[in-house]
Tab-separated table of C-alpha atoms in Angstrom:
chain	number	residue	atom	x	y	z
A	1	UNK	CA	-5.460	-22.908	69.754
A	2	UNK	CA	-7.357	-19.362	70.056
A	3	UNK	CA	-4.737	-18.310	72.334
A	4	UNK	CA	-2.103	-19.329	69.715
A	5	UNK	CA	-3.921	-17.417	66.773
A	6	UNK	CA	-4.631	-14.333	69.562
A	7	UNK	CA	-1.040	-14.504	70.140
A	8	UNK	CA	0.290	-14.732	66.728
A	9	UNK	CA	-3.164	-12.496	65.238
A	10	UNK	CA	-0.824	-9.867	62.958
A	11	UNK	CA	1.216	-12.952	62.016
A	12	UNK	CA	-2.125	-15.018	60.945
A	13	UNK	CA	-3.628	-12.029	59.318
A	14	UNK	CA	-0.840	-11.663	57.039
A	15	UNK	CA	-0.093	-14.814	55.631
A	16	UNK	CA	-3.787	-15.091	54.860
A	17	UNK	CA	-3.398	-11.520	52.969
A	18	UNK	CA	-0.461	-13.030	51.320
A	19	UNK	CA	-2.477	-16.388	50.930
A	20	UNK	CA	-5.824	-14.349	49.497
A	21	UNK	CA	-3.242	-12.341	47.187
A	22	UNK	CA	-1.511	-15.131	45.544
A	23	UNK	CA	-4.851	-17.397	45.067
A	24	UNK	CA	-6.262	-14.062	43.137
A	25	UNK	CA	-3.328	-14.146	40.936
A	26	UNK	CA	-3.284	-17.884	40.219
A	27	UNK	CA	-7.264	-17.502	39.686
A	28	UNK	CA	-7.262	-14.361	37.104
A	29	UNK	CA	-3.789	-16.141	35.011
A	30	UNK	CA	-6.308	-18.658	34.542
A	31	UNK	CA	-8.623	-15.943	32.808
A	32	UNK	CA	-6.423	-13.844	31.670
A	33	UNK	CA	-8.018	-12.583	28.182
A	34	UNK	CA	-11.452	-11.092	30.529
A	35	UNK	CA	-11.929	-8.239	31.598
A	36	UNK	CA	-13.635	-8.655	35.187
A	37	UNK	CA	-16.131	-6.207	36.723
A	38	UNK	CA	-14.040	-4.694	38.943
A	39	UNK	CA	-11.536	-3.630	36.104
A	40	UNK	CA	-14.451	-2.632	33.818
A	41	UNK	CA	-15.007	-0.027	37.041
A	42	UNK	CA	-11.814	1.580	37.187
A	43	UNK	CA	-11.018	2.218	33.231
A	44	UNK	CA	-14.628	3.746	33.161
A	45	UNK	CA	-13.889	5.957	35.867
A	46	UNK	CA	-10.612	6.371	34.655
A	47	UNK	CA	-12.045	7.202	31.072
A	48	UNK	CA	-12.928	10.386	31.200
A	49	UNK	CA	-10.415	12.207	32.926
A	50	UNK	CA	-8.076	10.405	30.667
A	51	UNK	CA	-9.606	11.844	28.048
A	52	UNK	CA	-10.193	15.274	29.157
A	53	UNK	CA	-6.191	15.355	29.677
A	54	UNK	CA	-5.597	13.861	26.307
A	55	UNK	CA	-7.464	16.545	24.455
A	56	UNK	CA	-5.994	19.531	27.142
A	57	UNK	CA	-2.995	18.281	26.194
A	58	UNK	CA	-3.096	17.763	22.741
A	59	UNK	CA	-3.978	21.152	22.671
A	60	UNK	CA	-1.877	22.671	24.682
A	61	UNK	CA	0.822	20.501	22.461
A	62	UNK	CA	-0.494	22.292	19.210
A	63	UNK	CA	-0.507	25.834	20.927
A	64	UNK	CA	2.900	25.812	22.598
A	65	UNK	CA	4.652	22.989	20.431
A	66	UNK	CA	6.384	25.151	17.597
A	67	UNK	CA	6.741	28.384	19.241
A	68	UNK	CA	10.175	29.282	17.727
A	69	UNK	CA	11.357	31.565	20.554
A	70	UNK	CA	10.315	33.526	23.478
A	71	UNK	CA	10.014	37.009	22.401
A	72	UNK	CA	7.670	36.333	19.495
A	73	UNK	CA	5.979	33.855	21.964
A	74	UNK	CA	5.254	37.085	25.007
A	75	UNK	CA	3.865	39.691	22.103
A	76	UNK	CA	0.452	38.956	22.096
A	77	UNK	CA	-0.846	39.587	18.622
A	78	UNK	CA	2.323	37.000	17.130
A	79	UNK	CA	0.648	34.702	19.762
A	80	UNK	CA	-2.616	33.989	18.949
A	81	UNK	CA	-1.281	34.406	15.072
A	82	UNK	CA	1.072	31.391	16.301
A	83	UNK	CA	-1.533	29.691	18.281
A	84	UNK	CA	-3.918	29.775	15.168
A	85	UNK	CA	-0.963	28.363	12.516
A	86	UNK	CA	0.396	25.631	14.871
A	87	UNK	CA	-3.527	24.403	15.144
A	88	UNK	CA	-3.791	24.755	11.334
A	89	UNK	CA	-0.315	22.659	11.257
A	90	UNK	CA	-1.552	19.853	13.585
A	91	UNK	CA	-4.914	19.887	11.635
A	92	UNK	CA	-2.569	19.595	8.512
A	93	UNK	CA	-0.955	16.788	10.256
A	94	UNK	CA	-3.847	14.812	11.814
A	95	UNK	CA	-5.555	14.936	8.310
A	96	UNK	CA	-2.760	12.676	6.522
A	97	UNK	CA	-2.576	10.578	9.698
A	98	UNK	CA	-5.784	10.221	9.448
A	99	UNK	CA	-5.795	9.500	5.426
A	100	UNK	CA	-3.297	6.850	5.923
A	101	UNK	CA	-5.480	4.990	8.686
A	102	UNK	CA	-8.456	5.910	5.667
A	103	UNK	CA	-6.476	4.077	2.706
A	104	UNK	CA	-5.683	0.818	5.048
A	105	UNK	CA	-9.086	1.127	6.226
A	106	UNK	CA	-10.095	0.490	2.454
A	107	UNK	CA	-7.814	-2.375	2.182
A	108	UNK	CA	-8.566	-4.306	4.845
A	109	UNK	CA	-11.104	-6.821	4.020
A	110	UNK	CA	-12.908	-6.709	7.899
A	111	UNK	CA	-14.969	-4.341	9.670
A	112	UNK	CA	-13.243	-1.365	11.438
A	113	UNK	CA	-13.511	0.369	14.459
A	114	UNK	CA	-10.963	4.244	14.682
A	115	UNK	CA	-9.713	5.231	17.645
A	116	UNK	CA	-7.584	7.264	19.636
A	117	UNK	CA	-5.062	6.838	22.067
A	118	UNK	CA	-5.663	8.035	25.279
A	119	UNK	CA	-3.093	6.687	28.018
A	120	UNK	CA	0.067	4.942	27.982
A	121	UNK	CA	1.015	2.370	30.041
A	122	UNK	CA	1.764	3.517	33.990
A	123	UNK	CA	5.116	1.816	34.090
A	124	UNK	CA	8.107	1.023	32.007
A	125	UNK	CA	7.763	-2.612	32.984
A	126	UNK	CA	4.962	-3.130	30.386
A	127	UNK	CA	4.193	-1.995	27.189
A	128	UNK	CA	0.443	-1.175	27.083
A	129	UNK	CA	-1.647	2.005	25.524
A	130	UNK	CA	-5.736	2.954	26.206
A	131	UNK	CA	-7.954	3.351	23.602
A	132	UNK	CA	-10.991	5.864	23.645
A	133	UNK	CA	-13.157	2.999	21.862
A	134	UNK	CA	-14.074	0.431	24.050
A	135	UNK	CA	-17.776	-2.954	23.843
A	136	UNK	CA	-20.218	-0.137	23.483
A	137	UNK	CA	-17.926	0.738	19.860
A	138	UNK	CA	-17.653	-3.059	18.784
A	139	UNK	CA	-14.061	-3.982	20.246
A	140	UNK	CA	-13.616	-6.536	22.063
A	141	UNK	CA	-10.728	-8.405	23.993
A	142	UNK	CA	-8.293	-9.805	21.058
A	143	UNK	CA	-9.166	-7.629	18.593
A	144	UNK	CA	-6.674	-6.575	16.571
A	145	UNK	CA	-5.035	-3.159	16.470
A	146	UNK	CA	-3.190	-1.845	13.402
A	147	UNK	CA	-2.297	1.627	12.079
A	148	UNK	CA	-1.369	2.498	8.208
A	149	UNK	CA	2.393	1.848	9.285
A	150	UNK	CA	1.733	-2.037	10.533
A	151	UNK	CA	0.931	-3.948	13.393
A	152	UNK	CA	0.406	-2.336	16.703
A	153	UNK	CA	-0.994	-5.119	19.099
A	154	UNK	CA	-4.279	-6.859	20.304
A	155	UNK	CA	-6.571	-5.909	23.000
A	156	UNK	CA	-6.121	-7.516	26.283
A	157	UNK	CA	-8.897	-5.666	28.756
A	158	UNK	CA	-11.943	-3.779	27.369
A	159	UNK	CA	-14.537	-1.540	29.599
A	160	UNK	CA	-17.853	0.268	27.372
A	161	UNK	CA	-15.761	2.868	26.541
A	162	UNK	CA	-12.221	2.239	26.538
A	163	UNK	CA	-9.693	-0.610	25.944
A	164	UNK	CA	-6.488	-1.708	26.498
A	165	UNK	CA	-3.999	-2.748	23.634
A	166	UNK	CA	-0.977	-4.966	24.400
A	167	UNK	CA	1.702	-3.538	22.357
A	168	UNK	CA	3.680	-6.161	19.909
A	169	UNK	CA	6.734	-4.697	21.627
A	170	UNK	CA	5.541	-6.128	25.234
A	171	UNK	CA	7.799	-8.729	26.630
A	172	UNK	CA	4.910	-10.774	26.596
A	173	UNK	CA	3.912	-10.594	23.269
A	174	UNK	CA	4.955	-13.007	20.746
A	175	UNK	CA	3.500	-12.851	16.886
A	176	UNK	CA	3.627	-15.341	14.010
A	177	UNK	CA	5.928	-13.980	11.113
A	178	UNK	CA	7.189	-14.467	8.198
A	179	UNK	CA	10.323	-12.937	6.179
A	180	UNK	CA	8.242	-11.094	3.291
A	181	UNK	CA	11.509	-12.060	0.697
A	182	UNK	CA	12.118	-15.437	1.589
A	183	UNK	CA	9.268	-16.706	3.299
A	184	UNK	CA	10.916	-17.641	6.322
A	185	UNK	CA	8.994	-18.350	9.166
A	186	UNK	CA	9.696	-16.941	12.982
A	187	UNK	CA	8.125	-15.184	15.994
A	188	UNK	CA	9.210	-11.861	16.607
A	189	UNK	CA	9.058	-11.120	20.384
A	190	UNK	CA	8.738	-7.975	21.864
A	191	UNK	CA	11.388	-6.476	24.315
A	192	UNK	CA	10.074	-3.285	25.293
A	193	UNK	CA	11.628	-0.758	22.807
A	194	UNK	CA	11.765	-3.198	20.396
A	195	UNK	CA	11.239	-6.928	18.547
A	196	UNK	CA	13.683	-10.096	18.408
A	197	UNK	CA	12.781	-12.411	15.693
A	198	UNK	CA	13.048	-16.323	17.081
A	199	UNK	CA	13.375	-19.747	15.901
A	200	UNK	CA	14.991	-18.808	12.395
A	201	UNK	CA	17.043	-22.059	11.412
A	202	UNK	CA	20.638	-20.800	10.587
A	203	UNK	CA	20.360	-21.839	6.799
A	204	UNK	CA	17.936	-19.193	6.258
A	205	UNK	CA	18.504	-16.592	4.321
A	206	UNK	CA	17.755	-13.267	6.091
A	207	UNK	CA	19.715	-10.259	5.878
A	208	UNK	CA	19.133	-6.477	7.200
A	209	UNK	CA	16.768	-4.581	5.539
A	210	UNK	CA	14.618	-7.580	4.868
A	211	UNK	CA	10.640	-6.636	5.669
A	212	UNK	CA	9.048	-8.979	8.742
A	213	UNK	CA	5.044	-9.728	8.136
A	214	UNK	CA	2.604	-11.464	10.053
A	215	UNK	CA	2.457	-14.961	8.811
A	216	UNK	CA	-1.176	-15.195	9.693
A	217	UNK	CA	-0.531	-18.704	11.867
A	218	UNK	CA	-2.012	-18.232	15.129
A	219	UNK	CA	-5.261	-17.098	14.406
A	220	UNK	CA	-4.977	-13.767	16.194
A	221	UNK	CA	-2.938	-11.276	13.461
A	222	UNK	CA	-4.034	-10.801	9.776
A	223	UNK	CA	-1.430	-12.259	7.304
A	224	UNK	CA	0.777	-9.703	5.369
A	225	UNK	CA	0.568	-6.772	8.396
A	226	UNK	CA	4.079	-5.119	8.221
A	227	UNK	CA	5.829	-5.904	11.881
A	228	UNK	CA	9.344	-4.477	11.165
A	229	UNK	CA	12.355	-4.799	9.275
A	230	UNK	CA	15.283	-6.636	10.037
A	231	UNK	CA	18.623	-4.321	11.899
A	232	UNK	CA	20.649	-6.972	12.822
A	233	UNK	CA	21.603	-10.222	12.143
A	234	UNK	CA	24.100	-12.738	14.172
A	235	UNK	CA	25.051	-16.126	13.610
A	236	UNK	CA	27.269	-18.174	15.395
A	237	UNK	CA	28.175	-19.387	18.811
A	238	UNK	CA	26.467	-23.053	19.537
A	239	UNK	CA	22.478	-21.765	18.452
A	240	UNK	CA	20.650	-24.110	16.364
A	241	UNK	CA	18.889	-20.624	15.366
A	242	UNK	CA	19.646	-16.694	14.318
A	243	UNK	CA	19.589	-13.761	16.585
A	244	UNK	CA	17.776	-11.507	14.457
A	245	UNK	CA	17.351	-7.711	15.792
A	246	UNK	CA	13.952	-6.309	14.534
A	247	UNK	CA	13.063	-2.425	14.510
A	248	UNK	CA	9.383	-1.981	14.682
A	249	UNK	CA	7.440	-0.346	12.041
A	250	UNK	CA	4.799	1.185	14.096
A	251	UNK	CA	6.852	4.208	15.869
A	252	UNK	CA	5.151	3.395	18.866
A	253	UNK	CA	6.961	6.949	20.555
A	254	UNK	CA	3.999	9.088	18.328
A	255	UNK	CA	0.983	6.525	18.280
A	256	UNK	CA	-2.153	8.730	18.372
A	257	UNK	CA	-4.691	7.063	16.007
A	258	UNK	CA	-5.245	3.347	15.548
A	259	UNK	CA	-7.807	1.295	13.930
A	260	UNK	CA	-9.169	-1.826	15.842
A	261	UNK	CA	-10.023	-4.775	13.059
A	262	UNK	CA	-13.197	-5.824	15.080
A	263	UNK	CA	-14.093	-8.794	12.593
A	264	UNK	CA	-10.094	-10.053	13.246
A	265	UNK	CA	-8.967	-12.250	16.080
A	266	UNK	CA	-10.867	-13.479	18.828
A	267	UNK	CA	-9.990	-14.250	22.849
A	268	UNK	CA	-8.304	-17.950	22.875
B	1	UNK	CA	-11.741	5.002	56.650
B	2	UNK	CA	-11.345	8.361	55.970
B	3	UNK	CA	-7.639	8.161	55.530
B	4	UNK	CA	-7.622	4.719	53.694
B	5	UNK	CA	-10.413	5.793	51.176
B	6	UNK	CA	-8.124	9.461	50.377
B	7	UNK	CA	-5.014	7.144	49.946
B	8	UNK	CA	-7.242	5.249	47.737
B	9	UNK	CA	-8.129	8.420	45.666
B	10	UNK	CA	-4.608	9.418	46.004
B	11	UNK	CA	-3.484	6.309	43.854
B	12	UNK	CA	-6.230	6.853	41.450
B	13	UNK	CA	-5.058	10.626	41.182
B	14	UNK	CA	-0.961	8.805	40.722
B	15	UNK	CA	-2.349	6.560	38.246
B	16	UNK	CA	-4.158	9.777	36.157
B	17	UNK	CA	-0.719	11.069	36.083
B	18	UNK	CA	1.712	7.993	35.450
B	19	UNK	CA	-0.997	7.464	32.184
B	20	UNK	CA	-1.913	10.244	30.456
B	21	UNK	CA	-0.699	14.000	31.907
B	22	UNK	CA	3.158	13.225	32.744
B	23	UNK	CA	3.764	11.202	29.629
B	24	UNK	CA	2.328	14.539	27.159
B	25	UNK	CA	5.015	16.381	28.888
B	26	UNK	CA	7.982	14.012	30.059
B	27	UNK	CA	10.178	12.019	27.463
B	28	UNK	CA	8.549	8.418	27.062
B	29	UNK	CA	11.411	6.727	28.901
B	30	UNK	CA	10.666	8.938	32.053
B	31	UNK	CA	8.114	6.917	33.899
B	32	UNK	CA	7.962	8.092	37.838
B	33	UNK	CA	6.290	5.337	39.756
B	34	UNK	CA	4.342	7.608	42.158
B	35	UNK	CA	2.086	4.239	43.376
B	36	UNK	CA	5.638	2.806	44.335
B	37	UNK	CA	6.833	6.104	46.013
B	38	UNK	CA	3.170	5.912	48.436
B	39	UNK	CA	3.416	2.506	49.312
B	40	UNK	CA	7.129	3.378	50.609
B	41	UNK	CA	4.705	6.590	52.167
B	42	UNK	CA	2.355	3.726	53.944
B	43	UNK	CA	5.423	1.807	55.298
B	44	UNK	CA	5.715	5.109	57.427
B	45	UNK	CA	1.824	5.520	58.020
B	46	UNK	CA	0.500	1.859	58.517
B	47	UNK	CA	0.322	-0.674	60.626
B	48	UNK	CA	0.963	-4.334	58.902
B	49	UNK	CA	-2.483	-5.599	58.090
B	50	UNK	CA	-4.210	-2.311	56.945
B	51	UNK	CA	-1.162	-1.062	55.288
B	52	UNK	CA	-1.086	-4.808	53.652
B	53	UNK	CA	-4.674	-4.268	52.487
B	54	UNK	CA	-3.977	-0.819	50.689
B	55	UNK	CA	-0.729	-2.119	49.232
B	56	UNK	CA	-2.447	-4.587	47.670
B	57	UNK	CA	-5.289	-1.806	46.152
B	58	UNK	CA	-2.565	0.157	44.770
B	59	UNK	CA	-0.927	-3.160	43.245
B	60	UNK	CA	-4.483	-4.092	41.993
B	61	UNK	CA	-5.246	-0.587	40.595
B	62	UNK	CA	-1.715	-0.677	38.909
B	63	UNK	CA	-2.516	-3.898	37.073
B	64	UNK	CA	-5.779	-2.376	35.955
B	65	UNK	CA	-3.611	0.476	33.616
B	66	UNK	CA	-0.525	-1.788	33.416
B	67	UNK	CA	0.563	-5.107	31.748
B	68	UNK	CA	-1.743	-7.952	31.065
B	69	UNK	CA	-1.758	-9.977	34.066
B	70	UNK	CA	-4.496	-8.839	36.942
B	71	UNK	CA	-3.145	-9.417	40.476
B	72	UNK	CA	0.734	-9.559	39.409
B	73	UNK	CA	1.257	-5.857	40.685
B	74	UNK	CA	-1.157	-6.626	43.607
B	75	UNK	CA	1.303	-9.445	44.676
B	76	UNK	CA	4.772	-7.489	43.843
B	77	UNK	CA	3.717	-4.025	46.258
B	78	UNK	CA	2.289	-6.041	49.036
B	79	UNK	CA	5.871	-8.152	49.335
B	80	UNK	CA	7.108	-4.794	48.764
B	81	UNK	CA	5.383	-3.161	51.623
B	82	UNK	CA	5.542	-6.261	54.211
B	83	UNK	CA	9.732	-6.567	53.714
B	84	UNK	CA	9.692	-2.691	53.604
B	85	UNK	CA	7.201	-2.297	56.820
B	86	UNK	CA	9.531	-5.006	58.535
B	87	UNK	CA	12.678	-3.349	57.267
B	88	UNK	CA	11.323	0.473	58.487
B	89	UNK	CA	11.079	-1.126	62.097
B	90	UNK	CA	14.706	-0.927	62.219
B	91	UNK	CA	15.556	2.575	61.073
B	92	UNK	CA	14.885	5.721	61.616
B	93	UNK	CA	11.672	6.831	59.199
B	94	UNK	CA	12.207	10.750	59.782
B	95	UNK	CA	15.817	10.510	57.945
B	96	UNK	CA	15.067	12.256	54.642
B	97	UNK	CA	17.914	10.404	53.239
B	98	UNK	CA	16.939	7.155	54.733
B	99	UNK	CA	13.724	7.413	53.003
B	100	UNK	CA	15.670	7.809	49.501
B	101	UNK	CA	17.359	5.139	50.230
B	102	UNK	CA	14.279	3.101	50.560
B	103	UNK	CA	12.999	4.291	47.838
B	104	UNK	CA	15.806	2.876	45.792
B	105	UNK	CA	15.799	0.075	47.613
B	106	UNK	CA	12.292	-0.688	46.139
B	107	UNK	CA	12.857	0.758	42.915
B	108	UNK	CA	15.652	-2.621	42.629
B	109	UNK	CA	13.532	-4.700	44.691
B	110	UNK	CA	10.286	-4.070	42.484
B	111	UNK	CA	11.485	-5.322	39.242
B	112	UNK	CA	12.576	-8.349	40.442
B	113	UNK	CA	9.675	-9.406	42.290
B	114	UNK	CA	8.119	-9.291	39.001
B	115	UNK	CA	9.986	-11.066	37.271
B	116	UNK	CA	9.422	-13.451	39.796
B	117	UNK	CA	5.880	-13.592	40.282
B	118	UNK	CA	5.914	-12.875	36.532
B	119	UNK	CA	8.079	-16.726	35.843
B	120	UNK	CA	3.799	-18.016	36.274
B	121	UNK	CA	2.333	-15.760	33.549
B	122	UNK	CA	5.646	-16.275	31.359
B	123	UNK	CA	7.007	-12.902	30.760
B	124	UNK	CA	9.067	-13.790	28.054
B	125	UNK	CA	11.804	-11.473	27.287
B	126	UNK	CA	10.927	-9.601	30.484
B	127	UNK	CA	14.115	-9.943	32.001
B	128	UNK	CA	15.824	-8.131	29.176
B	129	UNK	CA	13.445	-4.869	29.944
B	130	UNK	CA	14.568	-5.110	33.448
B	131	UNK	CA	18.296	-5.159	32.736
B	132	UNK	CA	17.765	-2.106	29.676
B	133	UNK	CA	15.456	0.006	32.471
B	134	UNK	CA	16.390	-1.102	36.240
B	135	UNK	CA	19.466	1.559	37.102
B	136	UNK	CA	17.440	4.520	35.396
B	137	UNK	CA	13.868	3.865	36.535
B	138	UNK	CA	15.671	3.638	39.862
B	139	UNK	CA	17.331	6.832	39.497
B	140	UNK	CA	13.853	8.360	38.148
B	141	UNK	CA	12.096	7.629	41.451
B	142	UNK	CA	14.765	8.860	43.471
B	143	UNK	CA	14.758	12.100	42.027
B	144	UNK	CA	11.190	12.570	41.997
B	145	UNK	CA	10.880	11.000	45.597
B	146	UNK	CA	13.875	13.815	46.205
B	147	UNK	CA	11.800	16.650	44.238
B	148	UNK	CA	8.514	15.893	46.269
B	149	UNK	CA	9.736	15.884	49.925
B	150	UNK	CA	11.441	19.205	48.913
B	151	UNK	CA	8.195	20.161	47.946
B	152	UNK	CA	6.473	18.646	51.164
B	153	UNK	CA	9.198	20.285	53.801
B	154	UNK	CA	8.383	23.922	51.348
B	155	UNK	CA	5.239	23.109	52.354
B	156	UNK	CA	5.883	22.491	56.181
B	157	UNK	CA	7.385	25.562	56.477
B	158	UNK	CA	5.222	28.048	54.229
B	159	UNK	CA	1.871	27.251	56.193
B	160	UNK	CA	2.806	25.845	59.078
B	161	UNK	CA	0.184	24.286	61.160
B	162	UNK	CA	-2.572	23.934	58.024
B	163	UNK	CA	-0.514	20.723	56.038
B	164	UNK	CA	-0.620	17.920	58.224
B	165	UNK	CA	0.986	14.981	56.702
B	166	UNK	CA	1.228	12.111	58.994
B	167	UNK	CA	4.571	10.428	59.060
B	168	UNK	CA	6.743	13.153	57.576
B	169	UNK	CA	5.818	16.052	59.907
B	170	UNK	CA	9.507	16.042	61.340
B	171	UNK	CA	11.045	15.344	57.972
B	172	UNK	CA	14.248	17.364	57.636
B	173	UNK	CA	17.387	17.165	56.998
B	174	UNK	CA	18.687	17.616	60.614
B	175	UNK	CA	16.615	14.547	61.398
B	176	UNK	CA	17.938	11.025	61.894
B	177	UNK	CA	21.042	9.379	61.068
């Protein structure tokens, strides 16, 4: 036996590896909505360099963003002239971004928590974003994330300072919605760029343009959060239901500031 | 130890830039998987078990800034990097273009280990972001695989002697089949 497993010891030591690797996956699927310590230790560690490049680049964004061409740009007086207007611009900008977020923030009926984003998801697989607010602010994993344009997602991993937020766009999203003229009820579905909305019988009424809200079933999402509005509508073939196209209404391309709803949803 | 624990701080410094500095200056879409492109670096480096073990760090340090489901990337790179390991056996590692081709190889291979690992967590929709992305983030990681051994063999030959990067010291063109 011992001479077998000497004999056969890369062989052995792999298939436990694979063994070891596939019981961790089966074990954490079956906690899927903690964070574990481990994680907690690499977004904090991760958190600050994160947002060190966030701000550097933000900045470097407003300085070099607008210059219109590159002779003004090398004369050095125009520069810092420039350099001084584009950061007034992007204060401009920040400042109704940040009234919007202030007006839904009056609205909504639960305690609050503003944040930033600071990292996107590392591959195009997922659809994921970090959060500079993380337990220590009062978020915690499936809290809701909104902005003053609509839904954005819910967060799936949380560390003291930063968070992850599972866009409504990823694949593995799915949220309870309703068709705000008709009161149709569906799930829209993320596919990475966009949403699909499913399980809409083909007598109902739905036709492009029409405004998709959270229905508020499910427990996690607020009812009446705008999700998207309707681009495309197909019906036909042997489906019992539509295929309804949904464009988002979060332009999840320029998401910078989000507020989490800490009072709203809860880990299932 | 000392060269597992700098690959180790080499994937942390890939995952700083696949998160927050190359998507402030790269279109959204462009997504480089540098964690993908050094586990096809380990399949040159490592033996079986240890490169195993670090294959399955990157995976696990991928899942901690990607998706929602801890230990799905884990799984997916060390498959990758045992069929890849096995696969590198039987060709020539020095062959620049070789290693592009394995790099694509991977880049196909990845996304639908995923989606099959993925079939436990249900992905939903998942397979329709793997048909929209698969050709392009393919191409992506070939050209910035391409782009960094150009940058590595500019290396070789501006201070010779002082980079020493095991596995890719006799990287050129000339090399291989």
């Amino acid at each position: 036996m011992f001479e077998l497993l000497r004999k056969y010891r890369t062989l052995f030591l792999l298939a436990l590896l694979f063994f070891v690797a596939l019981s961790f996956y089966s074990f954490q699927l079956r906690r899927r909505d903690t964070t574990n310590a481990g994680e907690r230790q690499v977004l904090g560690l991760l958190f600050p360099m994160q947002q060190g490049v966030s701000r550097g680049s933000s900045f470097l964004g407003s300085l070099f963003g607008g210059s219109a061409d590159a002779e003004e740009f090398l004369a050095a007086e125009n520069r810092r002239l420039r350099a001084e207007l584009i950061g007034q611009e992007e204060l401009r900008r920040e400042n109704e971004r940040l009234k919007g977020l202030l007006a839904f923030r009056d609205q909504a009926a639960v305690p609050t928590v503003a944040a930033r984003v600071i990292g996107v998801d590392a591959t195009n697989w997922f659809q994921t974003v970090t959060i500079d607010k993380g337990s220590s602010d009062g978020v915690s994993e499936g809290a809701v994330v909104v902005n003053d344009q609509g839904a954005v997602g819910r967060v799936v991993r949380n560390a003291s300072r930063s968070s992850r937020v599972l866009l409504i766009t990823d694949a593995s999203s799915a949220v309870a919605t309703l068709v705000e003229r008709t009161r149709s009820r569906g799930i829209c579905q993320g596919t990475g760029a966009g949403l699909i909305l499913d399980y809409v019988a083909l007598p109902e009424d739905v036709v492009v343009g029409d405004v998709i809200v959270t229905s508020g079933l499910g427990g996690i999402f607020p009812k009446g959060l705008p999700v998207g509005v309707v681009v495309s509508v197909v019906r036909g073939g042997f489906s019992m239901f539509q295929t309804i196209q949904v464009a988002p209404a979060v332009d999840f391309a320029r998401l910078e500031e989000v507020l989490v709803l800490s009072g709203a949803g809860s880990p299932p | 130890m000392t060269r597992c624990l700098s690959l180790l701080a080499l994937a942390l410094l890939c995952l700083l830039l696949q998160t927050a500095v190359l998507p402030a200056f790269l279109p959204a879409a462009l997504k480089p998987e540098l964690l993908l492109l050094l586990t096809v670096y380990l399949m040159l480096i490592e033996d079986f078990v240890r490169g195993g073990m670090l294959a399955w760090s990157f995976g696990w340090l991928l899942d901690v800034t990607s998706g929602a489901f801890l230990g799905l990337h884990a799984v997916v790179y060390l498959t990758i990097f045992l069929l890849g390991r096995w696969a590198i056996l039987s060709l020539n590692g020095e062959s620049r273009f070789l290693l592009l081709v394995m790099v694509a190889a991977v880049s196909f291979v990845q996304p639908l280990l995923l989606l099959f690992f993925g079939f436990f967590a249900d992905l939903g929709g998942m397979w329709l972001v793997v048909l929209q992305h698969l050709v392009f983030q393919a191409g992506t990681n070939v050209l910035c695989a391409a782009l960094l051994l150009l940058l590595v063999t500019h290396l070789h030959r501006r201070y010779p002697g002082r980079l020493r990067l095991p596995g890719i010291i006799h990287l050129k063109s000339a090399h291989g089949s």
